[in-house]
Amino acid sequence: MRISLNNNNRKGIALIIAILAIVFVLILSAAFFMTSVSEKRFSDVEKFNMQADFLAESGANHGLTELRERIKQDLYAKVIQISNSAVINAYYVNRDSLGFLRDYAYVQGESQFTVSGGQARLTLSPLSLITNIVGTYGAQIVVTQAQDPANPAPDMYEFYYNYATAGTGAATAISPNITKQITLIGSFSVL
């Protein structure tokens, strides 16, 4: 038995092969497109994760810088003006290191530490950032008394502290927002 294909049958087979080839190319294109979209989303999430980390780090560093300024400049400038050592002695006698910090570590017109539950807290307003990052950060300083104050010499007092500066960063250019937190901890004393 011999099968012969006429011209119409050949055109039909060629059409089927062409349609199958087009479907195959469309499937490959769709898979490539879906992979590209997925990779783009993954890279965007990574970018926004990094931005949230940078913002959180900015907040923690802002808190640390503010704490340093308040101790080295503001507190020092106020304490140096005290002529009666009995004023500081009262903080020493009452073991009120946090009250000493609250009452002297600030510039006139700026917020003071609030003391409650054995902690002195200060929440900072974020600085204006001029960047391409869409997001915000928050900064908070928490100070606790590390040990009782000391009186190493007459009219000399030393107050001991532990601190934590917490920075929270939020990348808001993605939904849902990505939030990160970084905390820097340490200790210091004021003599």
mmCIF file with all atom_site columns, C-alpha atoms in Angstrom, residues 102-191:
data_model
loop_
_atom_site.group_PDB
_atom_site.id
_atom_site.type_symbol
_atom_site.label_atom_id
_atom_site.label_alt_id
_atom_site.label_comp_id
_atom_site.label_asym_id
_atom_site.label_entity_id
_atom_site.label_seq_id
_atom_site.pdbx_PDB_ins_code
_atom_site.Cartn_x
_atom_site.Cartn_y
_atom_site.Cartn_z
_atom_site.occupancy
_atom_site.B_iso_or_equiv
_atom_site.pdbx_formal_charge
_atom_site.auth_seq_id
_atom_site.auth_comp_id
_atom_site.auth_asym_id
_atom_site.auth_atom_id
_atom_site.pdbx_PDB_model_num
ATOM 1  C CA . ARG A 1 102 ? 17.898 64.546 82.657 1.00 0.00 ? 102 ARG A CA 1
ATOM 2  C CA . ASP A 1 103 ? 18.611 67.871 84.368 1.00 0.00 ? 103 ASP A CA 1
ATOM 3  C CA . TYR A 1 104 ? 21.911 68.705 82.662 1.00 0.00 ? 104 TYR A CA 1
ATOM 4  C CA . ALA A 1 105 ? 22.253 66.858 79.322 1.00 0.00 ? 105 ALA A CA 1
ATOM 5  C CA . TYR A 1 106 ? 20.265 69.156 77.049 1.00 0.00 ? 106 TYR A CA 1
ATOM 6  C CA . VAL A 1 107 ? 20.417 72.528 75.331 1.00 0.00 ? 107 VAL A CA 1
ATOM 7  C CA . GLN A 1 108 ? 17.891 75.164 76.305 1.00 0.00 ? 108 GLN A CA 1
ATOM 8  C CA . GLY A 1 109 ? 14.801 74.807 74.119 1.00 0.00 ? 109 GLY A CA 1
ATOM 9  C CA . GLU A 1 110 ? 15.432 71.159 73.209 1.00 0.00 ? 110 GLU A CA 1
ATOM 10 C CA . SER A 1 111 ? 13.769 68.107 74.694 1.00 0.00 ? 111 SER A CA 1
ATOM 11 C CA . GLN A 1 112 ? 15.148 66.494 77.823 1.00 0.00 ? 112 GLN A CA 1
ATOM 12 C CA . PHE A 1 113 ? 15.429 62.842 78.729 1.00 0.00 ? 113 PHE A CA 1
ATOM 13 C CA . THR A 1 114 ? 12.330 61.488 80.451 1.00 0.00 ? 114 THR A CA 1
ATOM 14 C CA . VAL A 1 115 ? 13.066 59.298 83.454 1.00 0.00 ? 115 VAL A CA 1
ATOM 15 C CA . SER A 1 116 ? 10.746 56.435 84.290 1.00 0.00 ? 116 SER A CA 1
ATOM 16 C CA . GLY A 1 117 ? 11.137 52.856 85.486 1.00 0.00 ? 117 GLY A CA 1
ATOM 17 C CA . GLY A 1 118 ? 14.910 53.048 85.908 1.00 0.00 ? 118 GLY A CA 1
ATOM 18 C CA . GLN A 1 119 ? 15.480 54.374 82.372 1.00 0.00 ? 119 GLN A CA 1
ATOM 19 C CA . ALA A 1 120 ? 16.123 57.754 80.833 1.00 0.00 ? 120 ALA A CA 1
ATOM 20 C CA . ARG A 1 121 ? 14.614 57.926 77.328 1.00 0.00 ? 121 ARG A CA 1
ATOM 21 C CA . LEU A 1 122 ? 14.908 60.415 74.522 1.00 0.00 ? 122 LEU A CA 1
ATOM 22 C CA . THR A 1 123 ? 13.130 60.027 71.182 1.00 0.00 ? 123 THR A CA 1
ATOM 23 C CA . LEU A 1 124 ? 14.730 62.017 68.391 1.00 0.00 ? 124 LEU A CA 1
ATOM 24 C CA . SER A 1 125 ? 13.107 63.579 65.370 1.00 0.00 ? 125 SER A CA 1
ATOM 25 C CA . PRO A 1 126 ? 14.629 62.313 62.121 1.00 0.00 ? 126 PRO A CA 1
ATOM 26 C CA . LEU A 1 127 ? 16.957 64.601 60.251 1.00 0.00 ? 127 LEU A CA 1
ATOM 27 C CA . SER A 1 128 ? 15.993 65.709 56.757 1.00 0.00 ? 128 SER A CA 1
ATOM 28 C CA . LEU A 1 129 ? 17.697 63.269 54.441 1.00 0.00 ? 129 LEU A CA 1
ATOM 29 C CA . ILE A 1 130 ? 18.393 64.286 50.878 1.00 0.00 ? 130 ILE A CA 1
ATOM 30 C CA . THR A 1 131 ? 18.685 60.924 49.184 1.00 0.00 ? 131 THR A CA 1
ATOM 31 C CA . ASN A 1 132 ? 17.039 58.811 46.540 1.00 0.00 ? 132 ASN A CA 1
ATOM 32 C CA . ILE A 1 133 ? 15.811 56.469 49.263 1.00 0.00 ? 133 ILE A CA 1
ATOM 33 C CA . VAL A 1 134 ? 12.076 56.525 49.847 1.00 0.00 ? 134 VAL A CA 1
ATOM 34 C CA . GLY A 1 135 ? 11.610 55.849 53.537 1.00 0.00 ? 135 GLY A CA 1
ATOM 35 C CA . THR A 1 136 ? 11.957 57.104 57.077 1.00 0.00 ? 136 THR A CA 1
ATOM 36 C CA . TYR A 1 137 ? 13.913 56.357 60.210 1.00 0.00 ? 137 TYR A CA 1
ATOM 37 C CA . GLY A 1 138 ? 13.371 56.730 63.913 1.00 0.00 ? 138 GLY A CA 1
ATOM 38 C CA . ALA A 1 139 ? 15.914 57.066 66.691 1.00 0.00 ? 139 ALA A CA 1
ATOM 39 C CA . GLN A 1 140 ? 15.656 56.551 70.421 1.00 0.00 ? 140 GLN A CA 1
ATOM 40 C CA . ILE A 1 141 ? 18.234 56.703 73.203 1.00 0.00 ? 141 ILE A CA 1
ATOM 41 C CA . VAL A 1 142 ? 17.744 54.655 76.364 1.00 0.00 ? 142 VAL A CA 1
ATOM 42 C CA . VAL A 1 143 ? 20.151 55.186 79.265 1.00 0.00 ? 143 VAL A CA 1
ATOM 43 C CA . THR A 1 144 ? 20.254 53.186 82.493 1.00 0.00 ? 144 THR A CA 1
ATOM 44 C CA . GLN A 1 145 ? 22.376 53.554 85.599 1.00 0.00 ? 145 GLN A CA 1
ATOM 45 C CA . ALA A 1 146 ? 25.259 51.063 85.393 1.00 0.00 ? 146 ALA A CA 1
ATOM 46 C CA . GLN A 1 147 ? 26.232 51.310 89.076 1.00 0.00 ? 147 GLN A CA 1
ATOM 47 C CA . ASP A 1 148 ? 25.915 53.708 91.977 1.00 0.00 ? 148 ASP A CA 1
ATOM 48 C CA . PRO A 1 149 ? 27.738 57.012 91.561 1.00 0.00 ? 149 PRO A CA 1
ATOM 49 C CA . ALA A 1 150 ? 31.176 57.309 93.118 1.00 0.00 ? 150 ALA A CA 1
ATOM 50 C CA . ASN A 1 151 ? 32.914 60.096 95.059 1.00 0.00 ? 151 ASN A CA 1
ATOM 51 C CA . PRO A 1 152 ? 36.612 59.441 94.278 1.00 0.00 ? 152 PRO A CA 1
ATOM 52 C CA . ALA A 1 153 ? 37.824 62.751 95.767 1.00 0.00 ? 153 ALA A CA 1
ATOM 53 C CA . PRO A 1 154 ? 36.340 65.722 97.608 1.00 0.00 ? 154 PRO A CA 1
ATOM 54 C CA . ASP A 1 155 ? 33.989 67.679 95.335 1.00 0.00 ? 155 ASP A CA 1
ATOM 55 C CA . MET A 1 156 ? 34.463 65.074 92.578 1.00 0.00 ? 156 MET A CA 1
ATOM 56 C CA . TYR A 1 157 ? 31.669 62.752 91.495 1.00 0.00 ? 157 TYR A CA 1
ATOM 57 C CA . GLU A 1 158 ? 31.455 60.037 88.850 1.00 0.00 ? 158 GLU A CA 1
ATOM 58 C CA . PHE A 1 159 ? 28.188 58.769 87.400 1.00 0.00 ? 159 PHE A CA 1
ATOM 59 C CA . TYR A 1 160 ? 28.097 55.446 85.482 1.00 0.00 ? 160 TYR A CA 1
ATOM 60 C CA . TYR A 1 161 ? 25.714 54.633 82.645 1.00 0.00 ? 161 TYR A CA 1
ATOM 61 C CA . ASN A 1 162 ? 24.777 51.997 80.082 1.00 0.00 ? 162 ASN A CA 1
ATOM 62 C CA . TYR A 1 163 ? 23.135 53.108 76.868 1.00 0.00 ? 163 TYR A CA 1
ATOM 63 C CA . ALA A 1 164 ? 21.313 51.714 73.856 1.00 0.00 ? 164 ALA A CA 1
ATOM 64 C CA . THR A 1 165 ? 20.568 53.741 70.746 1.00 0.00 ? 165 THR A CA 1
ATOM 65 C CA . ALA A 1 166 ? 17.865 52.092 68.683 1.00 0.00 ? 166 ALA A CA 1
ATOM 66 C CA . GLY A 1 167 ? 17.344 53.012 65.060 1.00 0.00 ? 167 GLY A CA 1
ATOM 67 C CA . THR A 1 168 ? 14.340 51.853 63.072 1.00 0.00 ? 168 THR A CA 1
ATOM 68 C CA . GLY A 1 169 ? 14.307 52.176 59.289 1.00 0.00 ? 169 GLY A CA 1
ATOM 69 C CA . ALA A 1 170 ? 11.363 51.708 56.951 1.00 0.00 ? 170 ALA A CA 1
ATOM 70 C CA . ALA A 1 171 ? 11.631 51.435 53.169 1.00 0.00 ? 171 ALA A CA 1
ATOM 71 C CA . THR A 1 172 ? 8.258  52.744 52.039 1.00 0.00 ? 172 THR A CA 1
ATOM 72 C CA . ALA A 1 173 ? 8.621  52.425 48.263 1.00 0.00 ? 173 ALA A CA 1
ATOM 73 C CA . ILE A 1 174 ? 7.457  48.807 48.422 1.00 0.00 ? 174 ILE A CA 1
ATOM 74 C CA . SER A 1 175 ? 4.232  47.294 49.649 1.00 0.00 ? 175 SER A CA 1
ATOM 75 C CA . PRO A 1 176 ? 4.231  46.020 52.287 1.00 0.00 ? 176 PRO A CA 1
ATOM 76 C CA . ASN A 1 177 ? 6.863  48.342 53.741 1.00 0.00 ? 177 ASN A CA 1
ATOM 77 C CA . ILE A 1 178 ? 10.118 46.745 54.875 1.00 0.00 ? 178 ILE A CA 1
ATOM 78 C CA . THR A 1 179 ? 11.163 47.666 58.426 1.00 0.00 ? 179 THR A CA 1
ATOM 79 C CA . LYS A 1 180 ? 14.506 46.972 60.097 1.00 0.00 ? 180 LYS A CA 1
ATOM 80 C CA . GLN A 1 181 ? 15.930 47.789 63.513 1.00 0.00 ? 181 GLN A CA 1
ATOM 81 C CA . ILE A 1 182 ? 19.521 48.251 64.660 1.00 0.00 ? 182 ILE A CA 1
ATOM 82 C CA . THR A 1 183 ? 20.597 48.828 68.268 1.00 0.00 ? 183 THR A CA 1
ATOM 83 C CA . LEU A 1 184 ? 24.005 50.070 69.385 1.00 0.00 ? 184 LEU A CA 1
ATOM 84 C CA . ILE A 1 185 ? 24.901 49.462 73.035 1.00 0.00 ? 185 ILE A CA 1
ATOM 85 C CA . GLY A 1 186 ? 27.700 50.603 75.287 1.00 0.00 ? 186 GLY A CA 1
ATOM 86 C CA . SER A 1 187 ? 28.600 52.321 78.512 1.00 0.00 ? 187 SER A CA 1
ATOM 87 C CA . PHE A 1 188 ? 30.114 55.607 79.663 1.00 0.00 ? 188 PHE A CA 1
ATOM 88 C CA . SER A 1 189 ? 30.781 57.555 82.801 1.00 0.00 ? 189 SER A CA 1
ATOM 89 C CA . VAL A 1 190 ? 30.668 61.257 83.608 1.00 0.00 ? 190 VAL A CA 1
ATOM 90 C CA . LEU A 1 191 ? 33.282 62.644 85.984 1.00 0.00 ? 191 LEU A CA 1
#
